[in-house]
PDB file of N, CA and C and ligand atoms in Angstrom:
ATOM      1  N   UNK A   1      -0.508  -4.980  -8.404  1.00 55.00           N
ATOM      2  CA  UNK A   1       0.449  -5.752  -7.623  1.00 55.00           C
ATOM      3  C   UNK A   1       1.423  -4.795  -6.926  1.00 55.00           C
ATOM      4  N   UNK A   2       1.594  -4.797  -5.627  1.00 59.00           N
ATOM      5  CA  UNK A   2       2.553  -3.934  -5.000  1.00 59.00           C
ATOM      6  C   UNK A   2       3.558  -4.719  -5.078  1.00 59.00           C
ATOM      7  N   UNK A   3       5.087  -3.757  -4.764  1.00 66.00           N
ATOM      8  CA  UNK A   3       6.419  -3.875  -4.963  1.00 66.00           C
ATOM      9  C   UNK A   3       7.006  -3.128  -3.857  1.00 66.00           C
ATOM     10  N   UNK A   4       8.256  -3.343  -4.048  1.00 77.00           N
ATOM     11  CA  UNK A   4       8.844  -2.505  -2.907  1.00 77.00           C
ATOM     12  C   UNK A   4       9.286  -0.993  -3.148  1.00 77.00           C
ATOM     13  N   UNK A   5       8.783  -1.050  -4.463  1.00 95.00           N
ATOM     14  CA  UNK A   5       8.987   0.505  -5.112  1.00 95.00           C
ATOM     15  C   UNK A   5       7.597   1.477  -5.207  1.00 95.00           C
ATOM     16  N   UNK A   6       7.055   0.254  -4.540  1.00 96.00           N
ATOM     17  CA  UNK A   6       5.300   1.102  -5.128  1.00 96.00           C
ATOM     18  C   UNK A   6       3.941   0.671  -3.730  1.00 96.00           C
ATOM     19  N   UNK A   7       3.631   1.363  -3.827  1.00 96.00           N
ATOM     20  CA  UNK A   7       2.507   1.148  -2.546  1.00 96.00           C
ATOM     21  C   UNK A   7       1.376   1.289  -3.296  1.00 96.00           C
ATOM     22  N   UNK A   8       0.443   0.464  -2.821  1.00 96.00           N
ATOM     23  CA  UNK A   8      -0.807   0.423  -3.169  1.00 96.00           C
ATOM     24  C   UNK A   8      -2.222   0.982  -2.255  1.00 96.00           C
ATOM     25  N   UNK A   9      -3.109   1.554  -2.420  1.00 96.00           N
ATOM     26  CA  UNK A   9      -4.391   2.286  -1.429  1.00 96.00           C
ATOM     27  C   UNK A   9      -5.500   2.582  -2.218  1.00 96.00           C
ATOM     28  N   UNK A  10      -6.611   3.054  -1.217  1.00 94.00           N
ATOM     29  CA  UNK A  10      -7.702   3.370  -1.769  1.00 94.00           C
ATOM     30  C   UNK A  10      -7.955   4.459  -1.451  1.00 94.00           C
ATOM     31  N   UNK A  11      -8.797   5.296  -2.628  1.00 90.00           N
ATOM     32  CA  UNK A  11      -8.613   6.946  -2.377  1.00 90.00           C
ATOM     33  C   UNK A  11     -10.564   6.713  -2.687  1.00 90.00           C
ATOM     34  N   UNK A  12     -11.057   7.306  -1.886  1.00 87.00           N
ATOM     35  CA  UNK A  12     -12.844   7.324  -2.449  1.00 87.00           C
ATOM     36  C   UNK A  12     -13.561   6.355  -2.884  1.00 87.00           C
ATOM     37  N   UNK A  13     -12.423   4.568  -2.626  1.00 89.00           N
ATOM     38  CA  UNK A  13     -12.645   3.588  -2.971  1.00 89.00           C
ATOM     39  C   UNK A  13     -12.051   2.909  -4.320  1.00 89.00           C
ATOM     40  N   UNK A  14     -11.717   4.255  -4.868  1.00 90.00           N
ATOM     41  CA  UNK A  14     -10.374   3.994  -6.322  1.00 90.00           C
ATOM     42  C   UNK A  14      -9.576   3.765  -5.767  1.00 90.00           C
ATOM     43  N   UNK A  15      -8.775   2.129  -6.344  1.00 94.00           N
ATOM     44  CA  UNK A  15      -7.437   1.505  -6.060  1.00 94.00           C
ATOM     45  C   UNK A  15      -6.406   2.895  -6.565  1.00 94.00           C
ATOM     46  N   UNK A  16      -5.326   2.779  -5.891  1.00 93.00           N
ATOM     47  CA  UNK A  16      -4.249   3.754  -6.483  1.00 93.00           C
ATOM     48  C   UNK A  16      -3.073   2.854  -6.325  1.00 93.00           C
ATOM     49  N   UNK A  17      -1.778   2.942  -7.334  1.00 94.00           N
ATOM     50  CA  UNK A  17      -0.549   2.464  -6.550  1.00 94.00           C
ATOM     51  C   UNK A  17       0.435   3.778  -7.145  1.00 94.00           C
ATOM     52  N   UNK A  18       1.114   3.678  -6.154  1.00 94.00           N
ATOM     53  CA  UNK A  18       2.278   5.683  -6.215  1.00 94.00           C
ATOM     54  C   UNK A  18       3.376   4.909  -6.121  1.00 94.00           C
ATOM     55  N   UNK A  19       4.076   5.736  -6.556  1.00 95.00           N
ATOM     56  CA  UNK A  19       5.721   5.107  -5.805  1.00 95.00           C
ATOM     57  C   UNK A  19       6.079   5.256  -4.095  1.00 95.00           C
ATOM     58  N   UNK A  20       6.845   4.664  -3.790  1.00 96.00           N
ATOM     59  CA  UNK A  20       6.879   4.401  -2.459  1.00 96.00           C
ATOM     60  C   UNK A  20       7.726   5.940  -1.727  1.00 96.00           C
ATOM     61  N   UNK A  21       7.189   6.076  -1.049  1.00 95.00           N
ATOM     62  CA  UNK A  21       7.655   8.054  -0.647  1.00 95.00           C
ATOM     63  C   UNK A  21       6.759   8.638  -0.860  1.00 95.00           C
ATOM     64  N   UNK A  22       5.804   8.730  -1.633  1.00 95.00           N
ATOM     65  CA  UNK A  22       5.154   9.401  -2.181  1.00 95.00           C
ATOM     66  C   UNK A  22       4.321  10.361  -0.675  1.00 95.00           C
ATOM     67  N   UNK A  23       4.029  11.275  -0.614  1.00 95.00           N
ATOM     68  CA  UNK A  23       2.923  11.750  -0.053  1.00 95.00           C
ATOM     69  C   UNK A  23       1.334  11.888  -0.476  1.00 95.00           C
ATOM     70  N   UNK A  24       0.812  11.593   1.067  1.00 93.00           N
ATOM     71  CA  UNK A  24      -0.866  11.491  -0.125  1.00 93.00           C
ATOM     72  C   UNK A  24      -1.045  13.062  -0.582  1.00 93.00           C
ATOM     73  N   UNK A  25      -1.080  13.963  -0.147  1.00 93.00           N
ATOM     74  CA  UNK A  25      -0.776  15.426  -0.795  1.00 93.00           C
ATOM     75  C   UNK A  25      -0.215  15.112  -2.936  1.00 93.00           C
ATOM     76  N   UNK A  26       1.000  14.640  -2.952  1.00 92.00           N
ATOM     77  CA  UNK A  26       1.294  14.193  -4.220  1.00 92.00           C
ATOM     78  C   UNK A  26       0.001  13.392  -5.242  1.00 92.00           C
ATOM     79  N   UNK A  27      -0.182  11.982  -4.113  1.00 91.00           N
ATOM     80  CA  UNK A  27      -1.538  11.744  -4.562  1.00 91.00           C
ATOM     81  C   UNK A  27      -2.417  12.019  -5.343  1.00 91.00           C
ATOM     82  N   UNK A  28      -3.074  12.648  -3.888  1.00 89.00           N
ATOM     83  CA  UNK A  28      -4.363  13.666  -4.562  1.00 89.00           C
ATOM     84  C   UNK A  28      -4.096  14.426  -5.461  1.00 89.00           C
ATOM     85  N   UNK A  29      -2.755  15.007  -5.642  1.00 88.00           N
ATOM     86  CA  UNK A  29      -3.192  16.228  -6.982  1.00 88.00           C
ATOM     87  C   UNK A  29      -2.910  15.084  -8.171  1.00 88.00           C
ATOM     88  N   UNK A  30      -2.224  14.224  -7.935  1.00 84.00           N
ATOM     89  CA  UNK A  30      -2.529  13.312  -9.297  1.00 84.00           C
ATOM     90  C   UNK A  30      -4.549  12.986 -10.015  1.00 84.00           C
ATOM     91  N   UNK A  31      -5.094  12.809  -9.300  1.00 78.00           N
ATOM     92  CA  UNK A  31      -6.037  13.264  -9.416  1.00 78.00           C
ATOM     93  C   UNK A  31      -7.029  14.791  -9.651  1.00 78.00           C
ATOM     94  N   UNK A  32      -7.779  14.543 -10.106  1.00 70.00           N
ATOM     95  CA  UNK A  32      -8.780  15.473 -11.000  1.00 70.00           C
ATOM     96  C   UNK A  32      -9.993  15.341 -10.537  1.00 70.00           C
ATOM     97  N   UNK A  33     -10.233  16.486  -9.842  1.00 76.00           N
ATOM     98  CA  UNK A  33      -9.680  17.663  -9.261  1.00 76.00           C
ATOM     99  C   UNK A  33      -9.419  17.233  -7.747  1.00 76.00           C
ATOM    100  N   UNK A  34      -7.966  17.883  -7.478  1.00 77.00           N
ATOM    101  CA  UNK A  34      -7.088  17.122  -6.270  1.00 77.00           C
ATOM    102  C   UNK A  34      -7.862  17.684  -4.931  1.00 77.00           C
ATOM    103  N   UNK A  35      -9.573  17.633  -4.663  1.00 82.00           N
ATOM    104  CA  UNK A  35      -9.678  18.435  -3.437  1.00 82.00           C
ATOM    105  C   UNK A  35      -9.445  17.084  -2.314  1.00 82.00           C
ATOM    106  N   UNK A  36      -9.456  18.130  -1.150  1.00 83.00           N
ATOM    107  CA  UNK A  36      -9.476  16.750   0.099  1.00 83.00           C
ATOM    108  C   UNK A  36     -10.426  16.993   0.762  1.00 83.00           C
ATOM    109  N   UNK A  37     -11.180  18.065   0.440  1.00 82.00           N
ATOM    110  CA  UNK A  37     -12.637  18.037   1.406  1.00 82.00           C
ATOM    111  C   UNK A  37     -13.323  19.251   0.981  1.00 82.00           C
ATOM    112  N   UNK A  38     -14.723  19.344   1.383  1.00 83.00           N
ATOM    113  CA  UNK A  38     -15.338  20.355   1.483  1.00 83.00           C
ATOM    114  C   UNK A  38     -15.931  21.301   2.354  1.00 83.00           C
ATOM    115  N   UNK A  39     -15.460  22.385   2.576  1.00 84.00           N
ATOM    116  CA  UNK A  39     -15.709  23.625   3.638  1.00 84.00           C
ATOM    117  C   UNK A  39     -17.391  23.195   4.378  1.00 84.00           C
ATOM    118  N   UNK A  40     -17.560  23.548   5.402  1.00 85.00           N
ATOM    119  CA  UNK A  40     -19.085  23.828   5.853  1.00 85.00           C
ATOM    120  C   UNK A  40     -19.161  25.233   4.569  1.00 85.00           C
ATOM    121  N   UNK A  41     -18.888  25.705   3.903  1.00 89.00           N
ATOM    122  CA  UNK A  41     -19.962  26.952   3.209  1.00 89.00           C
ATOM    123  C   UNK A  41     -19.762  26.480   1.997  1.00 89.00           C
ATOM    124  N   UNK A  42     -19.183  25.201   2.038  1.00 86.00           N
ATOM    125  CA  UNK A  42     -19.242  24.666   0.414  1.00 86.00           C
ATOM    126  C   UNK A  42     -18.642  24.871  -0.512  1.00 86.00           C
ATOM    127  N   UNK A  43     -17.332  25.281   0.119  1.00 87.00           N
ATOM    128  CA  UNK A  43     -16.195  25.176  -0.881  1.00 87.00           C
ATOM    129  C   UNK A  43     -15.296  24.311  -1.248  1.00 87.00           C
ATOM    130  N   UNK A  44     -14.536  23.891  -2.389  1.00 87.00           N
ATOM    131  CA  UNK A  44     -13.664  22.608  -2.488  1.00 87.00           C
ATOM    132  C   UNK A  44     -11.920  23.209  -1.908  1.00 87.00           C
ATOM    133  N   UNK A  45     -11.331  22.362  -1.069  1.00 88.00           N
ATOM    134  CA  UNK A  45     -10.173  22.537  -0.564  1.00 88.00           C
ATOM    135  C   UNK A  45      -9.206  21.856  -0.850  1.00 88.00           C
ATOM    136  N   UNK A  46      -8.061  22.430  -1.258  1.00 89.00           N
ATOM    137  CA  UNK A  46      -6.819  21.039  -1.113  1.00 89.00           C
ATOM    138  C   UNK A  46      -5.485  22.070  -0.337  1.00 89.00           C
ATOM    139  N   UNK A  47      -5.017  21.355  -0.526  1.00 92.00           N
ATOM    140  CA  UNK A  47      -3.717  21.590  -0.027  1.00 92.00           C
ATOM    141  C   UNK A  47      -2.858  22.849  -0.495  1.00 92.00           C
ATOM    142  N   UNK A  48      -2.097  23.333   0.463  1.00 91.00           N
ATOM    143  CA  UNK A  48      -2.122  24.642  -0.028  1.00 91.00           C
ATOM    144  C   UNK A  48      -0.478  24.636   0.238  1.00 91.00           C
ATOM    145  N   UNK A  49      -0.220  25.046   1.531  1.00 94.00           N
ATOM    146  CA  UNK A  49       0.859  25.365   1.975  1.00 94.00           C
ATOM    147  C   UNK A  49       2.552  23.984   1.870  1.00 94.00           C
ATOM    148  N   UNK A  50       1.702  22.435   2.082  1.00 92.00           N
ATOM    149  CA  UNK A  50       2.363  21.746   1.825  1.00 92.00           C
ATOM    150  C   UNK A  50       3.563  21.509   2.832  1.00 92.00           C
ATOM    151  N   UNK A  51       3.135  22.005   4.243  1.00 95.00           N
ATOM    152  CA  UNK A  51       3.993  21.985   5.760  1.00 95.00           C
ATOM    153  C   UNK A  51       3.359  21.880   6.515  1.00 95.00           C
ATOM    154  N   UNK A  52       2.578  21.198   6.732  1.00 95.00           N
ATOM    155  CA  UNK A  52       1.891  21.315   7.937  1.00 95.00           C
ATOM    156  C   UNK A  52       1.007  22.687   8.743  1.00 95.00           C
ATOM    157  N   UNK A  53       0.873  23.918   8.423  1.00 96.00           N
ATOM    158  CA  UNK A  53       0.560  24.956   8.876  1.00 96.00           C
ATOM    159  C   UNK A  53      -1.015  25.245   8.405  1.00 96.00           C
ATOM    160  N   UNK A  54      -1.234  25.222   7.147  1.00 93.00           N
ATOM    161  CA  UNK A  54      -3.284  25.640   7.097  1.00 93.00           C
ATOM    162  C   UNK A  54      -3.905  24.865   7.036  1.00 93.00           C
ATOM    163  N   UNK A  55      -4.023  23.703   7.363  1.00 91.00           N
ATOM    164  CA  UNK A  55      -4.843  22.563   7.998  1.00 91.00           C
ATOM    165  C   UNK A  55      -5.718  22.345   6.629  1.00 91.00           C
ATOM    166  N   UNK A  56      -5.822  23.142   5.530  1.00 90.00           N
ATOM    167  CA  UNK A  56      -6.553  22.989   4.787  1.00 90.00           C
ATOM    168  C   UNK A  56      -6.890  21.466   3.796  1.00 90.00           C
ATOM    169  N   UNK A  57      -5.982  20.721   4.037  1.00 91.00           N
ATOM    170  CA  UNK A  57      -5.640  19.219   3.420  1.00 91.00           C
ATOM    171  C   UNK A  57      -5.951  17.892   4.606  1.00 91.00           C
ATOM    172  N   UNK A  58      -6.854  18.555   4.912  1.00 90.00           N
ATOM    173  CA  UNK A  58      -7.375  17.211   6.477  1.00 90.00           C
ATOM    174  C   UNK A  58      -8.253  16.312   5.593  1.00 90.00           C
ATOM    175  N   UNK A  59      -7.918  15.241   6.077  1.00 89.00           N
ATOM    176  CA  UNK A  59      -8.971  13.715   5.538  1.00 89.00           C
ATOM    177  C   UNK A  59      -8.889  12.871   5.664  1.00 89.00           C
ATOM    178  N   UNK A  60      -9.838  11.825   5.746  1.00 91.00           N
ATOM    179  CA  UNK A  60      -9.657  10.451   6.825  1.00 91.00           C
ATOM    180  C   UNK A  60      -9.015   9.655   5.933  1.00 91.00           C
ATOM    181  N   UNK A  61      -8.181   9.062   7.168  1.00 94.00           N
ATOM    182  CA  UNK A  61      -7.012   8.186   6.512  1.00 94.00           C
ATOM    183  C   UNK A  61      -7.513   7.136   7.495  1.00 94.00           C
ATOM    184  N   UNK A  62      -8.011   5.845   7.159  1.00 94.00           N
ATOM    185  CA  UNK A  62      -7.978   4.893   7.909  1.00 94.00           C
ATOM    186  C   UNK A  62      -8.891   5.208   9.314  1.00 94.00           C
ATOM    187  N   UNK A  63     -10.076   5.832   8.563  1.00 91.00           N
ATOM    188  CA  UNK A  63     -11.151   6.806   9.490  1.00 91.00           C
ATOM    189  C   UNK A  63     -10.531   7.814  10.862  1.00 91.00           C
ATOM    190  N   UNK A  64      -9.218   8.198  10.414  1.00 93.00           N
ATOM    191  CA  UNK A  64      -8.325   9.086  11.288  1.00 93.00           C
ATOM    192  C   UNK A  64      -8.308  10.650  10.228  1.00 93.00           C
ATOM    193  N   UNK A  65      -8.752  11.590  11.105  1.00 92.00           N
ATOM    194  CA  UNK A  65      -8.351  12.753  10.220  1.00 92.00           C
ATOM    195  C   UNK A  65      -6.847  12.956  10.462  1.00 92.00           C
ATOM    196  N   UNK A  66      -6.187  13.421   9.147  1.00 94.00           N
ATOM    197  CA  UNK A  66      -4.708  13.548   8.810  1.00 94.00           C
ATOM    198  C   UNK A  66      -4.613  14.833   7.909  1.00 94.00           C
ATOM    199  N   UNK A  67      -3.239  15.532   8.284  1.00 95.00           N
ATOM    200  CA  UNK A  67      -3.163  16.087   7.059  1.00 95.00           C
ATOM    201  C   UNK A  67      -2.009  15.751   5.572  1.00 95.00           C
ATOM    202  N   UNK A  68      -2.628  15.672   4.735  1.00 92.00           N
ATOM    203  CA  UNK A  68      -2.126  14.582   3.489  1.00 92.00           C
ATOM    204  C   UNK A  68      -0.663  15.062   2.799  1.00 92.00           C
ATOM    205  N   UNK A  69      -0.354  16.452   3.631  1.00 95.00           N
ATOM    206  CA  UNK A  69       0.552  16.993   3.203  1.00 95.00           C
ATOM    207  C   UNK A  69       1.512  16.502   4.284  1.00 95.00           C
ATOM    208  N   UNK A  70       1.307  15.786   5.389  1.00 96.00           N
ATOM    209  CA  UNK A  70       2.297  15.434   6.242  1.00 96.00           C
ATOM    210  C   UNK A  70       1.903  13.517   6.741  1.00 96.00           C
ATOM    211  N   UNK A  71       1.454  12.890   5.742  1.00 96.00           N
ATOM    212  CA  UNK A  71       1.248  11.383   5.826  1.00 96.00           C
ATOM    213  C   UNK A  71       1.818  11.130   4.534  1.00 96.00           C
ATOM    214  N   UNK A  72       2.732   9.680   4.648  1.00 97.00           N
ATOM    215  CA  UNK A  72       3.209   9.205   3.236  1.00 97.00           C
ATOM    216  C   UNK A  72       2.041   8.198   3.214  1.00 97.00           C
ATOM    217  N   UNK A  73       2.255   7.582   1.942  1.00 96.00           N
ATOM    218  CA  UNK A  73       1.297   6.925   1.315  1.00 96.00           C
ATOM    219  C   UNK A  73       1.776   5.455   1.661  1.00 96.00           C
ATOM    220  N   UNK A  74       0.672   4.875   2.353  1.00 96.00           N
ATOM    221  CA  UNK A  74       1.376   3.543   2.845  1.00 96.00           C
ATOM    222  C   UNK A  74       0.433   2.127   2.042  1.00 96.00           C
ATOM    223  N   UNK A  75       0.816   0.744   1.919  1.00 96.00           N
ATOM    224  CA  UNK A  75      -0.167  -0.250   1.881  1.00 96.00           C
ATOM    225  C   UNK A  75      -1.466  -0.453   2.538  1.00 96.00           C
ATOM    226  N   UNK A  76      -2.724  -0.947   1.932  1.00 97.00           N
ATOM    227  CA  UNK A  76      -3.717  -1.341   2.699  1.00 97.00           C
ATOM    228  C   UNK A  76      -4.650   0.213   3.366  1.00 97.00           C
ATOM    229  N   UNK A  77      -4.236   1.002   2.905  1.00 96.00           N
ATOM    230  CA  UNK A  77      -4.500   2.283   3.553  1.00 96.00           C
ATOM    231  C   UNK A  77      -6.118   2.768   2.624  1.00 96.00           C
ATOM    232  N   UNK A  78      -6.720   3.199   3.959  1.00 95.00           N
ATOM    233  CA  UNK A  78      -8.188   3.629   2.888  1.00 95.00           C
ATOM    234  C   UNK A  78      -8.429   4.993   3.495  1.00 95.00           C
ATOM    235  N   UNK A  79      -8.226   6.002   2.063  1.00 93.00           N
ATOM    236  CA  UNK A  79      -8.528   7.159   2.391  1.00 93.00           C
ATOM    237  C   UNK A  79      -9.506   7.703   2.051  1.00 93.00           C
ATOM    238  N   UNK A  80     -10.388   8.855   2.874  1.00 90.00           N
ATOM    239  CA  UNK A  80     -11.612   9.006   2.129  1.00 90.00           C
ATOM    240  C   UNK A  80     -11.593  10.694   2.308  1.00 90.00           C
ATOM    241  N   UNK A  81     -12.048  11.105   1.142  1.00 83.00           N
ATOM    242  CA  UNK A  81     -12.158  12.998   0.816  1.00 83.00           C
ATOM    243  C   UNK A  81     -13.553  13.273   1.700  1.00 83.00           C
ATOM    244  N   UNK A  82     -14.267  13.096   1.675  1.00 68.00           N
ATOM    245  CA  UNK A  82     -15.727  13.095   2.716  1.00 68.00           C
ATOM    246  C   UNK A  82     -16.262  14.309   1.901  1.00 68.00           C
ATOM    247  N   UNK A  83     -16.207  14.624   0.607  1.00 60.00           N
ATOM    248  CA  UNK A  83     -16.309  15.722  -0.081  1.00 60.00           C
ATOM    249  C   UNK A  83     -17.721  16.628  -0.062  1.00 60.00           C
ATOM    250  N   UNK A  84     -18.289  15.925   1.004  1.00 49.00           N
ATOM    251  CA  UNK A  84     -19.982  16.425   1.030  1.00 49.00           C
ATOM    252  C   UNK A  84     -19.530  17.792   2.080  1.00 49.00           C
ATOM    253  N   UNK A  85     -20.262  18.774   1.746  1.00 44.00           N
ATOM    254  CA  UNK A  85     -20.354  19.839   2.476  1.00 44.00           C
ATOM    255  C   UNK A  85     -20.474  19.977   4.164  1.00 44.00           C
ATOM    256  N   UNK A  86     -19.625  20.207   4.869  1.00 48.00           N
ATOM    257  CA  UNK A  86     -19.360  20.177   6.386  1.00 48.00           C
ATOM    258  C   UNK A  86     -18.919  19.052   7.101  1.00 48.00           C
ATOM    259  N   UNK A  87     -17.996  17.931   5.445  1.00 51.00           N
ATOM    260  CA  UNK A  87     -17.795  16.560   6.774  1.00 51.00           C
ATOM    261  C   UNK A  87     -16.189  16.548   6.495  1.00 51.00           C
ATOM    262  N   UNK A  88     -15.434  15.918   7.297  1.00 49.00           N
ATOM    263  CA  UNK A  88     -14.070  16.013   7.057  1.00 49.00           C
ATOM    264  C   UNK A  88     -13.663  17.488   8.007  1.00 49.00           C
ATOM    265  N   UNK A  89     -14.289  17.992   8.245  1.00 49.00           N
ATOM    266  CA  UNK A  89     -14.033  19.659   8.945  1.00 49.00           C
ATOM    267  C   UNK A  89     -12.325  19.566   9.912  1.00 49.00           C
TER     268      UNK A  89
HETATM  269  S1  FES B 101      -1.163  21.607   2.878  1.00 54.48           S
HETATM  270 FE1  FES B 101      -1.190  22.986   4.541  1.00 54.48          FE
HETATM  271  S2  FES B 101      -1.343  21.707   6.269  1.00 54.48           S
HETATM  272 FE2  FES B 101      -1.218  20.330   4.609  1.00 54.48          FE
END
């Protein structure tokens, strides 16, 4: 049940609810293991810098690539890691 303290979304199709502010960056590392995508050479990535600068935290938000370190976590929102090797790029 969402509140006005708490937002609710889908991360890989897992319901999530965060507190409201939250960043999806925060999110994801609540999760195990917090990647947001996988490299074309097949490596797992997350978030690094946490400002906007190494792009390394890109992933579709509402089939929009974003980076999760600079989107808050909103209602109704479906995010997806695309964690297969070369998608999400
Ligand atoms: S964590 Fe570096 S751009 Fe998002």
């Amino acid at each position: 049940m969402t509140s006005a303290a708490h937002v609710e979304f889908t991360l890989d199709g897992q319901a999530l609810r965060v507190p409201a502010g939250t960043t999806l960056a925060a999110a994801l590392a609540m999760r195990r293991p917090g990647v947001a995508r996988i490299s074309v050479s097949g490596e797992a990535r997350a978030p690094l810098c946490g400002m906007g600068i190494c792009q390394e935290c890109r992933l579709l938000v509402d089939g929009r690539r974003r980076l999760v370190c600079q989107t808050l976590c909103r209602d109704g929102m479906a995010v997806d890691t695309e964690t297969r090797a070369g998608q999400n790029r």
